[in-house]
Structures are given as C-alpha cells and as structure tokens.
CSV table of C-alpha atoms in Angstrom, one decimal:
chain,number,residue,atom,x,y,z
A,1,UNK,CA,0.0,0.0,0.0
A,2,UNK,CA,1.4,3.1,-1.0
A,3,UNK,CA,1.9,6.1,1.7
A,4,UNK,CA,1.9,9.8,1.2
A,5,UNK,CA,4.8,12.2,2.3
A,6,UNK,CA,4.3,15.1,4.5
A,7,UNK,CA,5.5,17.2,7.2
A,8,UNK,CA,6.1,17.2,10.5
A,9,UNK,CA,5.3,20.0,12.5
A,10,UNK,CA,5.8,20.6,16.9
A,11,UNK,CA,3.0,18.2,17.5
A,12,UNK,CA,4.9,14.9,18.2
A,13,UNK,CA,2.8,13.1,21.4
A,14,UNK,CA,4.3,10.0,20.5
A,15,UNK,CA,7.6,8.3,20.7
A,16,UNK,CA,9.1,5.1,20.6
A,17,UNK,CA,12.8,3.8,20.9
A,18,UNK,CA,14.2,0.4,18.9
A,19,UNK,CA,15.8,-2.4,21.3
A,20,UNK,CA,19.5,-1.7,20.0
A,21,UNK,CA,18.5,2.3,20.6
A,22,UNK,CA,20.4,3.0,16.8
A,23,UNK,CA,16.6,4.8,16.1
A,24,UNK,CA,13.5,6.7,17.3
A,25,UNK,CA,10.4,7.3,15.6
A,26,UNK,CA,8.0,10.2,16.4
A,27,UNK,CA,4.6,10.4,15.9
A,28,UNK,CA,2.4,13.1,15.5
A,29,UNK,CA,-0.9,14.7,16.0
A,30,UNK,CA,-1.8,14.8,12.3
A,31,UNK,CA,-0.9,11.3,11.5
A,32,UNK,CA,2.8,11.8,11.0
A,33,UNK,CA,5.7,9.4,11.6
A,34,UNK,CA,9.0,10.6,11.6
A,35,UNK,CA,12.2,8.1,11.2
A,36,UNK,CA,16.0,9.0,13.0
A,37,UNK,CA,19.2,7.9,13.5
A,38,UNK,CA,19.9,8.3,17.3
A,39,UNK,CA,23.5,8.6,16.1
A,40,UNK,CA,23.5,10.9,13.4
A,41,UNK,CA,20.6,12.6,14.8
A,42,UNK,CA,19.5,13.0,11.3
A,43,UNK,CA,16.0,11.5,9.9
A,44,UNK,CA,16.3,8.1,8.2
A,45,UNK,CA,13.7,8.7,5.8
A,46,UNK,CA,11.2,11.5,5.0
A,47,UNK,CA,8.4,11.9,6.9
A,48,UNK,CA,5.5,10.0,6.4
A,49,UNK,CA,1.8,10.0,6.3
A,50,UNK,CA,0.6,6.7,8.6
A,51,UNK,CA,-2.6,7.9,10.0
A,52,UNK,CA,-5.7,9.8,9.4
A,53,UNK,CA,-5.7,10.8,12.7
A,54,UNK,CA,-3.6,11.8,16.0
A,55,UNK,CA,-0.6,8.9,16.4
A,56,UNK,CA,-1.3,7.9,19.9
A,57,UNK,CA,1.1,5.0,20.7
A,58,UNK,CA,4.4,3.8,19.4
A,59,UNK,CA,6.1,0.5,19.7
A,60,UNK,CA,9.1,-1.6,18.5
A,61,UNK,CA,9.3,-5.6,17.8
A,62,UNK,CA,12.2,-6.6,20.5
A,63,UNK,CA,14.1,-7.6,16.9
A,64,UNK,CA,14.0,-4.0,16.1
A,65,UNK,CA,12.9,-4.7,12.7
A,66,UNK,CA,9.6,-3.5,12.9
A,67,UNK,CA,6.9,-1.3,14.7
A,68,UNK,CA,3.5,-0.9,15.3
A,69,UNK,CA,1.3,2.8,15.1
A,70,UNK,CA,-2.2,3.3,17.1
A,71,UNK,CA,-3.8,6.1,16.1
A,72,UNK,CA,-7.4,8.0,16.7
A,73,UNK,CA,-8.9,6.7,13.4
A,74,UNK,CA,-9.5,3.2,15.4
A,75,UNK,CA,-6.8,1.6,13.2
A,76,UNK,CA,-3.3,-0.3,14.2
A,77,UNK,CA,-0.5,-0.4,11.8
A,78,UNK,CA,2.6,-2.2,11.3
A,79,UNK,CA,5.8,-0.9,9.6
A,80,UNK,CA,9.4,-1.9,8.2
A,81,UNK,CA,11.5,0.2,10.4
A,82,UNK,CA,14.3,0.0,7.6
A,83,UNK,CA,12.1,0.8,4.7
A,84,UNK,CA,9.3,2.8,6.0
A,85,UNK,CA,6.8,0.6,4.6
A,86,UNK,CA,3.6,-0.9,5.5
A,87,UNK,CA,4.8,-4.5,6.8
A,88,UNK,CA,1.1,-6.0,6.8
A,89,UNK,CA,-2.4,-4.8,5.9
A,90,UNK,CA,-4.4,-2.5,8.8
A,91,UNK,CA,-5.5,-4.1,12.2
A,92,UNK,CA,-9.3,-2.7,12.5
A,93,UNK,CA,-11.4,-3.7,15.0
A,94,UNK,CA,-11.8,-1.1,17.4
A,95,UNK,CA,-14.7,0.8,17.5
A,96,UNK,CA,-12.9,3.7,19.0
A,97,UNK,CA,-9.8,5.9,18.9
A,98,UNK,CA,-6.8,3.2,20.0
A,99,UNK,CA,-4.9,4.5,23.0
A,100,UNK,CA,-1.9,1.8,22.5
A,101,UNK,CA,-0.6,-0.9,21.6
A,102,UNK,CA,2.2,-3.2,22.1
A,103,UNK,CA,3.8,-6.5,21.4
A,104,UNK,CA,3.6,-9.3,23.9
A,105,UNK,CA,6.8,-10.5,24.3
A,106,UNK,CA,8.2,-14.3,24.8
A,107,UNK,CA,5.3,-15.7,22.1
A,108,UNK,CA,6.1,-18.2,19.6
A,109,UNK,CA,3.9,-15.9,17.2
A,110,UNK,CA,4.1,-12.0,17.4
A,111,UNK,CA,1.1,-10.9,19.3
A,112,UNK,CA,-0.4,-7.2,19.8
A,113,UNK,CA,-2.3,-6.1,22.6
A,114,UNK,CA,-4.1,-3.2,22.3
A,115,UNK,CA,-7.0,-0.7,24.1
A,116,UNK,CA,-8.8,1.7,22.9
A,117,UNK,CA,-11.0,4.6,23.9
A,118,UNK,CA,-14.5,2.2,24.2
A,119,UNK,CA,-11.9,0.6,27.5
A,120,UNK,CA,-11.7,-2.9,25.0
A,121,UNK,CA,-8.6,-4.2,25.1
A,122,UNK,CA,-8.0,-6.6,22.0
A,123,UNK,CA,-5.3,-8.8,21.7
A,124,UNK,CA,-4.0,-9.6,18.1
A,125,UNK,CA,-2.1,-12.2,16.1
A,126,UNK,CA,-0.1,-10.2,13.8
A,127,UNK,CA,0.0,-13.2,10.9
A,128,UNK,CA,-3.4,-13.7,10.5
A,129,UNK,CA,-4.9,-10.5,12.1
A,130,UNK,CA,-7.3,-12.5,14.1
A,131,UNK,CA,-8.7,-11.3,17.4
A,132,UNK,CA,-7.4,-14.1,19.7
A,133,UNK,CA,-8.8,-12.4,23.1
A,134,UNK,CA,-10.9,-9.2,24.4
A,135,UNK,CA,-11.7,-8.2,27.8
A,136,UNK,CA,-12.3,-4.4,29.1
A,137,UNK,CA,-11.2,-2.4,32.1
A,138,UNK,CA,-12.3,0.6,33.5
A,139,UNK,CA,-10.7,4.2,32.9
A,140,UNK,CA,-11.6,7.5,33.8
A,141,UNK,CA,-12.7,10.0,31.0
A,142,UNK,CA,-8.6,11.3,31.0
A,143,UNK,CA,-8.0,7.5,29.7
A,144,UNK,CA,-4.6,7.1,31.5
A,145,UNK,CA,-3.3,3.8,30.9
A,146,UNK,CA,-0.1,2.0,29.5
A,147,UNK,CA,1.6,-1.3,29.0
A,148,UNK,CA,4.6,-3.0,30.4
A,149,UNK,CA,7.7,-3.4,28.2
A,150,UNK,CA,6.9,-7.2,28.1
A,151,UNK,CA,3.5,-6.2,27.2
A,152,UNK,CA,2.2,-8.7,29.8
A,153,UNK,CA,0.8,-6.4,32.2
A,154,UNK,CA,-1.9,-2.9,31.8
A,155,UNK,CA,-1.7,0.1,34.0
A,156,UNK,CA,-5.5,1.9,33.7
A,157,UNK,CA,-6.5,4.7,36.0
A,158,UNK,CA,-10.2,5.2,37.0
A,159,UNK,CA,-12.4,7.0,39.6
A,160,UNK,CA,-11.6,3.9,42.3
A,161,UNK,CA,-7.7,4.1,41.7
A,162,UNK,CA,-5.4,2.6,39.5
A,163,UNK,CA,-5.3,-0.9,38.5
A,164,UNK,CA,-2.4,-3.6,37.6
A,165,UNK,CA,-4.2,-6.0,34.7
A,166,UNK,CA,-2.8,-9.4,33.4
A,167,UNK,CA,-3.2,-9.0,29.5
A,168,UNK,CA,-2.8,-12.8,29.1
A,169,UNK,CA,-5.8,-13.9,31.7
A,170,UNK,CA,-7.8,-11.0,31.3
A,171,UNK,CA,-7.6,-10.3,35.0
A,172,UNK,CA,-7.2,-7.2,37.3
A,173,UNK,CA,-3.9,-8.1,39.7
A,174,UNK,CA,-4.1,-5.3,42.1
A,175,UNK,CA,-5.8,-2.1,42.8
A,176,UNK,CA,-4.2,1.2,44.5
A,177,UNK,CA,-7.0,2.9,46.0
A,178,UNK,CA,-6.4,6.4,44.9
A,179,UNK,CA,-8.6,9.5,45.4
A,180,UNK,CA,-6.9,12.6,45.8
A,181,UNK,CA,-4.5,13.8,44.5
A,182,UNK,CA,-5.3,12.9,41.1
A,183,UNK,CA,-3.1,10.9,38.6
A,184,UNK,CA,-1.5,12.9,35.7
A,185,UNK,CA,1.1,10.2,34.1
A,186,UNK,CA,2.2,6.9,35.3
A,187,UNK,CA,5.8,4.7,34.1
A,188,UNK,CA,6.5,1.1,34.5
A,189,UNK,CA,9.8,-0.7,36.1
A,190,UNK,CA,11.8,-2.7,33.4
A,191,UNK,CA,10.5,-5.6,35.2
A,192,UNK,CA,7.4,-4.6,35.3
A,193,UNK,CA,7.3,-4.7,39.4
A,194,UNK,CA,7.3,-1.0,40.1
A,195,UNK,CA,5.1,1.9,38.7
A,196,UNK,CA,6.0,5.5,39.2
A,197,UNK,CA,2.9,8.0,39.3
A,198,UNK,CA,2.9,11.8,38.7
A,199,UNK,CA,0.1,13.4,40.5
A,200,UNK,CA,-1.5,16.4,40.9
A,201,UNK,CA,0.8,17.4,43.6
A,202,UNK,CA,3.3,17.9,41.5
A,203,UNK,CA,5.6,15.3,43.1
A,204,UNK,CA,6.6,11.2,42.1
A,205,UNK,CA,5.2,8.8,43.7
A,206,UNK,CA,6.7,5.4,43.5
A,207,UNK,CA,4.8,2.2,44.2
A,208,UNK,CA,6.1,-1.8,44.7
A,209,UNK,CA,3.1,-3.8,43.4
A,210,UNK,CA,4.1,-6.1,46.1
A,211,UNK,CA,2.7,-3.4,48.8
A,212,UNK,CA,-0.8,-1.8,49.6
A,213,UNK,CA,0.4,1.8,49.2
A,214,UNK,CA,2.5,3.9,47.6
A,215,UNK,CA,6.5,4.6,48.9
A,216,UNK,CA,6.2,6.9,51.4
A,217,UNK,CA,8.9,9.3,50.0
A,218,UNK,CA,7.9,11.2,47.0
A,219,UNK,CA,10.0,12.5,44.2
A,220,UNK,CA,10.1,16.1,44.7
A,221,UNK,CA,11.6,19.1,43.0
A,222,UNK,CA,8.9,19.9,40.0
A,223,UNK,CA,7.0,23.1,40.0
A,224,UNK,CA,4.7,22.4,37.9
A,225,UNK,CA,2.2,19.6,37.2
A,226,UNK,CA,3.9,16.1,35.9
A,227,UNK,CA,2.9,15.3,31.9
A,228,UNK,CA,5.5,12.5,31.2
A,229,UNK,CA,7.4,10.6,33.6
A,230,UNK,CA,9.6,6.9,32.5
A,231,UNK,CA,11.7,4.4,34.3
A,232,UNK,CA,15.1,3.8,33.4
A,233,UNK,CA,16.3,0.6,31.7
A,234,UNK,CA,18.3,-0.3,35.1
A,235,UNK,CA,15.5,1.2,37.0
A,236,UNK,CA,17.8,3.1,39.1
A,237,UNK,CA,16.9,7.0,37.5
A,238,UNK,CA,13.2,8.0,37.1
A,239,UNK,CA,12.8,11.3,34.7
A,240,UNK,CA,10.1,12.9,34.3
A,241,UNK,CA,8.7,16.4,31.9
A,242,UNK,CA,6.5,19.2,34.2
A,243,UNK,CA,4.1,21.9,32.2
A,244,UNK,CA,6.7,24.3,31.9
A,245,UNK,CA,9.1,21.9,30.0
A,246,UNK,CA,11.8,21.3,32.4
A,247,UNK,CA,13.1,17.8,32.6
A,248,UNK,CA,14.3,16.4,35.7
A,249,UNK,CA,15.9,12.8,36.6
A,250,UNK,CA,15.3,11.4,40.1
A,251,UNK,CA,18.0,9.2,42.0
A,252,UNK,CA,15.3,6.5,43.2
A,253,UNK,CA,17.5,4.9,45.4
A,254,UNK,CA,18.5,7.8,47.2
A,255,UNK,CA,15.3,9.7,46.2
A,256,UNK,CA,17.0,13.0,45.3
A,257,UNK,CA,17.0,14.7,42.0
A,258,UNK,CA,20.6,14.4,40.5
A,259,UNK,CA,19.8,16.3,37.2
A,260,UNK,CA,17.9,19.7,35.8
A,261,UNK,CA,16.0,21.2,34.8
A,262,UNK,CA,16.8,20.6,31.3
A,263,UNK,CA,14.3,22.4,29.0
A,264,UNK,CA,12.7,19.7,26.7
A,265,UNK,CA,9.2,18.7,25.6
A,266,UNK,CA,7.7,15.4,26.1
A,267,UNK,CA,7.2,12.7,25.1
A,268,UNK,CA,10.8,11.2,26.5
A,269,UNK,CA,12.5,7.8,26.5
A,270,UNK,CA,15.9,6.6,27.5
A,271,UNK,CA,18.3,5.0,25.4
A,272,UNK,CA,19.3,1.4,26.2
A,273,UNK,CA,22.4,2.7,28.4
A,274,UNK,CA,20.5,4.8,30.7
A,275,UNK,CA,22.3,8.4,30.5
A,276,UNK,CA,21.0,9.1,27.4
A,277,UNK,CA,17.2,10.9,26.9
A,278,UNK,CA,15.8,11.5,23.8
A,279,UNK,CA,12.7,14.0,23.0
A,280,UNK,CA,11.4,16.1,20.4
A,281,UNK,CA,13.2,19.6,20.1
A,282,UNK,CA,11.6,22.9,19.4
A,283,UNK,CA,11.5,22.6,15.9
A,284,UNK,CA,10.3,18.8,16.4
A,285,UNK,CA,13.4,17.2,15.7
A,286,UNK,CA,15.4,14.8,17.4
A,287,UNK,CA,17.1,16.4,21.1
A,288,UNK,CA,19.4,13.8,22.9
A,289,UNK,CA,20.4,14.5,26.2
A,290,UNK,CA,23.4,13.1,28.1
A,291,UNK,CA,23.3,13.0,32.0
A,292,UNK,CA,26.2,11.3,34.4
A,293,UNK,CA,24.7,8.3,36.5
A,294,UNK,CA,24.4,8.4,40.5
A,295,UNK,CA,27.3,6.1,41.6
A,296,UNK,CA,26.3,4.2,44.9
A,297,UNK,CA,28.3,3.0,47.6
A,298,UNK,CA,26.9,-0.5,46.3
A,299,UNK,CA,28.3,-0.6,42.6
A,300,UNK,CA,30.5,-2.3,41.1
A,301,UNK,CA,32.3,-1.7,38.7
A,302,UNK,CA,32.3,-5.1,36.7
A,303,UNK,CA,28.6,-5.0,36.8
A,304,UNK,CA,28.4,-1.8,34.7
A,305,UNK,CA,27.2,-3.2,31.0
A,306,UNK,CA,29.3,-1.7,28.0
A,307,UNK,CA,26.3,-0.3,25.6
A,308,UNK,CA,26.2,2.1,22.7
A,309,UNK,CA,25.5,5.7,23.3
A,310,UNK,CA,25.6,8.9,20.4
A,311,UNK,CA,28.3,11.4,20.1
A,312,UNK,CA,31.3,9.3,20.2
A,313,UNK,CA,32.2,8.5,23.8
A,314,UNK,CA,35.4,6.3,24.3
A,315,UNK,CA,37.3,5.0,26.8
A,316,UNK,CA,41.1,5.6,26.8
A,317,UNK,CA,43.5,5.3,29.9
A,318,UNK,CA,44.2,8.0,32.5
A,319,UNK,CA,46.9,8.3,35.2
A,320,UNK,CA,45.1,9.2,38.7
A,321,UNK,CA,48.8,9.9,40.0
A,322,UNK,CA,49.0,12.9,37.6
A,323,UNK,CA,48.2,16.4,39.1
A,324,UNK,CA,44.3,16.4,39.8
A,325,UNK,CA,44.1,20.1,38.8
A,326,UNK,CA,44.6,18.6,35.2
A,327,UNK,CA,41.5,16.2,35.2
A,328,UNK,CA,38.6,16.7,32.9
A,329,UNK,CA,35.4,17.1,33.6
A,330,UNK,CA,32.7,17.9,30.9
A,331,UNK,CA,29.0,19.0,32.3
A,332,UNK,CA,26.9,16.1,30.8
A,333,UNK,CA,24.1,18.8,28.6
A,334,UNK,CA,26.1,21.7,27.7
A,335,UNK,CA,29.3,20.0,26.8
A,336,UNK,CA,31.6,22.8,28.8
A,337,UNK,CA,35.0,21.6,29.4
A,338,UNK,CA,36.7,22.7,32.9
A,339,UNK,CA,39.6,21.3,35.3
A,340,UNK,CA,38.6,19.9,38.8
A,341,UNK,CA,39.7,21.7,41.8
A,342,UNK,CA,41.9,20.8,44.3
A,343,UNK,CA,40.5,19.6,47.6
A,344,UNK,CA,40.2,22.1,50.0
A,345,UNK,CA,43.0,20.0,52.4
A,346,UNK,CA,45.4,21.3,49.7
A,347,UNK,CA,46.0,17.7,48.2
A,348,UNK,CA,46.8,18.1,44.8
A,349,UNK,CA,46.7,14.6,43.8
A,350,UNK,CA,50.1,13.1,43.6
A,351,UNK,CA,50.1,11.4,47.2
A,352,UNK,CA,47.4,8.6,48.0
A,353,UNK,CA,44.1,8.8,47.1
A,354,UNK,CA,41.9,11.4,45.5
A,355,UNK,CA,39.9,13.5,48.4
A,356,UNK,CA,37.2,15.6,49.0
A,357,UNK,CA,34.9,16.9,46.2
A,358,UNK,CA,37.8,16.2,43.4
A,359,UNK,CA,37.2,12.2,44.6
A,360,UNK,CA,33.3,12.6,44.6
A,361,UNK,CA,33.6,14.5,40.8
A,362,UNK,CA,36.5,12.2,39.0
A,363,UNK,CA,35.0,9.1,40.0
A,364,UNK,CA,31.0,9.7,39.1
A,365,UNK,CA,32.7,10.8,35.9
A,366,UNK,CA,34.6,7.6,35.4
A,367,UNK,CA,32.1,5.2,36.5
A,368,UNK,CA,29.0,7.1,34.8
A,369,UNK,CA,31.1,7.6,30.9
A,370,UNK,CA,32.4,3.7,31.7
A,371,UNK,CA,29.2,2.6,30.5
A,372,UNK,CA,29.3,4.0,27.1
A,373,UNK,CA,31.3,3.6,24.3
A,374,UNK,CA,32.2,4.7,21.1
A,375,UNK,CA,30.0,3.0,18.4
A,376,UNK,CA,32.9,2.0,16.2
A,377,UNK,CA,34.7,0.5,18.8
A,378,UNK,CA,36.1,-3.5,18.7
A,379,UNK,CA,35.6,-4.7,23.0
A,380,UNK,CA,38.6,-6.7,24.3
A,381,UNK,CA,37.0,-7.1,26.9
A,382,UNK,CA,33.8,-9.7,27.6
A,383,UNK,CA,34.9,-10.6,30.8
A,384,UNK,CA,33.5,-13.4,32.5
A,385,UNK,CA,31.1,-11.3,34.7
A,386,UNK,CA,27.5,-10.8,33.9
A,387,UNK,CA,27.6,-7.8,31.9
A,388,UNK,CA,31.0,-7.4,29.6
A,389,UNK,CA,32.8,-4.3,30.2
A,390,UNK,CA,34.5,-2.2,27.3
A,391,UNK,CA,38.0,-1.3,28.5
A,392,UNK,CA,39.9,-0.4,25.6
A,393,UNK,CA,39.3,-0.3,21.9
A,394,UNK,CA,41.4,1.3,18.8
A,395,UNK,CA,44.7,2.2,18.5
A,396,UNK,CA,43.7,5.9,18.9
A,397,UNK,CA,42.4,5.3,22.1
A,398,UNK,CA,45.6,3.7,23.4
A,399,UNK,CA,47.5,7.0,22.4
A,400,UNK,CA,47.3,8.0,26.3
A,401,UNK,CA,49.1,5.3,27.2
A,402,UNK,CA,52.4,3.7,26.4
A,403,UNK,CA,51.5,-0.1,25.7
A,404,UNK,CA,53.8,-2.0,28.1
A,405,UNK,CA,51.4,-0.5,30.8
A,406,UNK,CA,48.5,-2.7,29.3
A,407,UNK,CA,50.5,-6.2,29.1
A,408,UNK,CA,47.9,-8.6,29.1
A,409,UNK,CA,46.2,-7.1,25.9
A,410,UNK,CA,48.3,-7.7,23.0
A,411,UNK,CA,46.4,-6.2,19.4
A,412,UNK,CA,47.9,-6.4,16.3
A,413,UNK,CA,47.1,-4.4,13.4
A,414,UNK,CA,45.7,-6.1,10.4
A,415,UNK,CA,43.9,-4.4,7.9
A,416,UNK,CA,43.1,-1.6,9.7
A,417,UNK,CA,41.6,-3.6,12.3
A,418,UNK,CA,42.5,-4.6,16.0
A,419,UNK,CA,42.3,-8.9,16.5
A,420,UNK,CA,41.3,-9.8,20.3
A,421,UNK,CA,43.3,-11.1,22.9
A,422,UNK,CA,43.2,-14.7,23.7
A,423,UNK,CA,43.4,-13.6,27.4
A,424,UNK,CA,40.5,-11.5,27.4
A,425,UNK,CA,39.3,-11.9,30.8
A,426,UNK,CA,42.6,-10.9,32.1
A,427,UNK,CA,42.6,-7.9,30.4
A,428,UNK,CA,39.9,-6.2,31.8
A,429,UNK,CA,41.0,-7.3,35.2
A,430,UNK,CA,44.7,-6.0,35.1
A,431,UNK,CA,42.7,-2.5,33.6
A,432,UNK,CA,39.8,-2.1,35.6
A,433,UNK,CA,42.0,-2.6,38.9
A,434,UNK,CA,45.0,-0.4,37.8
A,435,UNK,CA,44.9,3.3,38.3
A,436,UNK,CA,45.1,4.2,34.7
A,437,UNK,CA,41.7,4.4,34.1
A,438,UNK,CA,41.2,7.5,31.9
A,439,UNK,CA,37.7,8.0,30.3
A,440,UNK,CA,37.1,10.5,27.5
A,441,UNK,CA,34.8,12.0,24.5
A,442,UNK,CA,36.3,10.7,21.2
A,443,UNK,CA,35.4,12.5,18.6
C-alpha cells in the first residue's frame, strides 16, 4: 500500500525507541511518523503520512525490525522500520480511537495487545490479524493507561484508583485505592514490578506492586504539574517532563534529583544505556540529552554493561597519579570543558588517594562515561562477569598510554583492524584494577 509524504510540524505526542537504541520514531498529531538515527541525529527517511488521525502509541518488535502505530482513526498499523513501509495490511477492529498498543513479548507468534478509547482491550495475532482475546477495564474520562515493556501487564486509572491487569488472563492483579491527588502520568519498572505516578501534587510517587500503598517518599523538586514521567532501563533514574518543559531525573535509590531542569518537551525515552534521553526539540526534531549516573556505595564496577551511546564516547586510559588540577570534567548537557579543583585539604593529587569533592567528581565521571562507548569501537573485553565491560578499543584510544602498561592485551594491526586477545578476561581485570583508568569524548 502506497503512503503519502508530509511534514512534520511541533506536534509529536508519541515516541518510541528500537531495542538496540540506533533509532527513534515520532509520531504526531496529524498522522505523521518521523524516522532517525539516534546517532546521526538525522531523519532516516522522509516523513510519512501513517494515519488519518492523532498517532497515539508507538512500539518496536524486541528484533527492532519492525513497529507498530495506534492512532485515533480506530486503526493499528505495522511498519518496516528499515524501509518505512507498510509490513502488513491495517488491524481494524476497534470501534474507538486506540490509545496503545504493544507486542507481547516471549510468544512463539508475534502478538499485539491493544485498548482503545470504548476501554476494550483486543489482543491480536499479527499473521493472521485474528482477534485471539478481548476483555475491558475501567478508565476514567482522561484515559490514562499504558503497558509493560513485556507487554504482559496494563496500568488503567479510573475513579476507584489505579489498576495492575494481566493481558494474558484478562484479570485485574491489584488495585491502589487512589482518590486525591489525582493521577496525571504513570511509568513502569523494566520488570514490570514497580510503577512511578505523577500526581496532581506535582511530586513522584513510586509504588512496589508487592505493597498496599505507595513509597512513602515522593520524588520532589517539580514546579509544575507532571505530563510525562519513565523508568530507566536499570531502574535506578526515574525522569520525568512538568508543564513548563523542564526535565528532571530522580536518583530513586536515594530519592534526590541528580539532574535539571533541562528544557525539553515530552514525550521522552531513555536509550538502552541509561544516560541518554531523547525527545522532540523545538523545531520537532530529534534532542538527545546526556546526564552522568548516581554512583552508589553498592556498585561495582564489573557489573556496569558496556552499551552504545551517540556522540562518540570512548574510553582511553588515564593516570590518577597525575596532578588532579589537570582532570577533565565535561558537564553532561552543555558539553563545557573545565579542570577539577583541588580539595580544600590542599591535596593536589600526587600522594594517595583522591579527596574531598575532586574524589566525589572524578569518580561519578569515570564510572558514569564507563558505560558508554564509542559505536565503532572493537571490545577486548567480555569478561567473564554478567555484563561485559569495554575497556579499551582502537589504536587511537591507546595514544594515552604507552603499551607495556596494558600487558595482558596484546592487538595487532591487520587491515586496519584490531584482533582480540586470547586472554580476554585478564585484560579487563589488570585495567579495571590499575589506576590508569582514563575516560574521555572521542570524537
């Protein structure tokens, strides 16, 4: 079926991130999707028309090769996310505007579930197009509701409180009893175990399905009323988008806010890594914004995953016995270089350990860029821990260091290319435990 082109204009209310976070589609209030590259931060393909109405839910397969549109003209449709092009014929069935849909992950045969503004919730299978289940819930008239990321369970908000549905049995789970203040936006856990409310107080309010109420600590530090709020991949950040445009991202462990406010618009998603939050810009296109991760007394750092992040962030080596005056630090939005002080003991970094706030700065810098890496880096690291940690990749990135330092990775050159060390799992031991760690943008 051939599609139209048009153009997108500041109305994106959708937004949805591939598994592999290499692209982001937007959707928009005239029927719009827009395609981009999350590292370019260019559009993959020219806008196009999907809908004959407002785009209200995005979602990708967990292949990444495809995704699914819900729109207000009571239609579902599925798309090539390479091409652009319709990947099957339209999913009709509702006889209202369809507030989401999702896949339902771990089947055998790709499955949709979906609700629509009538409270039905249809679930679909995608090959056939056949209407396998349907059940409704109960919403209020703001129809607030989402899915899980496995698409296994339904968030809906109504007059008695919010509800936790199974979308495989067709059964409510558990209800929050919630009256006052009311429910504005609402984000699930990774693991679907968790929700995160904004309400009318203007605050975040966290809730463990496994308990009758909500966390008694709020998320504070919003002025204005909560319209999007999301969990992090790790579920250790919450961020969240207030009326007035100002992002902030919530330590949840420690229950502080650690970042903003950033000015954005919503919708907003993370990137796989976590530091990463992407959102429409001003003029509707594609704003990626980089924040350092909370570092807790807890972490380790061989548990930190080595993932893909835009912009070209490396990791190269770094002697901590150097002068600390000469350390980097980079402010995660605006990019400003400056030099960490020294501590006010009058430490300047050659003897023993880094102190004070030059400790507290260097080290959420390393640990918080040591999850990212450069997308065109070769790992010699996959480690025998549960995540594989990147600790060094190209020849350029060695430059800081002479090689003899890093014994126990030995790289040759061949064809332009770097071949792996047999030893890998030494490797990143004798680097992550030497005090040459040095962590730095790469253009």
């Amino acid at each position: 079926m051939a599609e139209g082109q048009g153009s997108a204009g500041d109305n994106v209310i959708a937004l949805a991130i591939s598994p592999n976070g290499k692209q982001v589609v937007f959707g928009t209030t005239d029927g719009i999707l827009v395609l981009w590259d999350t590292d370019s931060r260019q559009q993959v393909l020219e806008p196009i028309v999907a809908h004959k109405g407002i785009i209200n839910s995005l979602w990708y397969a967990s292949h990444g090769g495809k995704f699914i549109s819900a729109s207000d003209d009571q239609t579902i449709r599925l798309w090539n996310a390479s091409t652009g092009a319709v990947a099957r014929g339209t999913f009709r069935g509702h006889g209202d505007g369809v507030l989401l849909a999702g896949f339902l992950a771990d089947r055998e045969t790709e499955t949709i579930v979906s609700l629509s503004k009538d409270y039905t919730v249809l679930v679909w299978q995608v090959q056939t197009g056949n209407i396998e289940q349907n059940f409704r819930v109960t919403l209020d008239s703001r129809a607030l509701a989402l899915l899980s990321n496995d698409g296994e369970k339904l968030l809906a908000v109504s007059r008695k409180g919010v509800t936790i549905w199974d979308t495989i049995t067709a059964t409510p789970i558990r209800t929050l009893p919630l009256v006052t203040p009311m429910a504005l936006c609402a984000g699930f856990s990774h693991d679907a175990s968790r929700a995160v409310l904004g309400l009318a107080d203007c605050n975040l309010h966290t809730w463990d399905f496994n308990k009758d109420d909500l966390d008694s600590v709020p998320l504070e530090g919003h002025e204005n009323l909560p319209d999007y709020v999301v969990w992090s991949p790790d579920s250790r950040t919450i961020a969240a988008v207030a009326q007035d445009a100002g992002l902030r991202i919530w330590d949840v462990e420690e229950r502080k806010c650690i970042f903003g406010p950033y000015k954005t618009r919503g919708p907003i998603a993370y990137l796989p890594n976590n530091n990463f939050i992407v959102s429409p810009g001003e003029d509707a296109s594609l704003d990626v914004c980089a924040f350092e991760m909370p570092l807790h007394r807890s972490s380790s750092i061989l548990d930190l995953p080595a993932t893909m992040a835009p912009g070209g962030h490396g990791i190269e080596f770094y002697d901590t016995r150097r002068s600390s005056e000469n350390w980097p630090y980079e402010h995660p939005c605006t990019g400003q270089h400056s030099a960490l002080q020294p501590s006010r003991s009058g430490h300047s970094g050659h003897k023993g350990p880094l102190k004070g706030n030059i400790a507290k700065k260097a080290w959420a810098d390393i640990f918080g860029r040591l999850t990212t890496r450069s997308p065109k880096s070769d790992p010699v690291a996959t480690a025998r821990y549960k995540d594989p940690v990147v600790v060094a990749a190209t020849e350029r990135q060695y430059s800081g260091m002479p090689m003899e330092n890093i014994p126990s990775i030995q790289s040759t050159h061949e064809s332009g290319h770097h071949s792996r060390s047999s030893s890998l799992d030494e490797a990143s031991v004798d680097i992550l435990e030497s005090t040459h760690i040095r962590l730095v943008h790469v253009p």
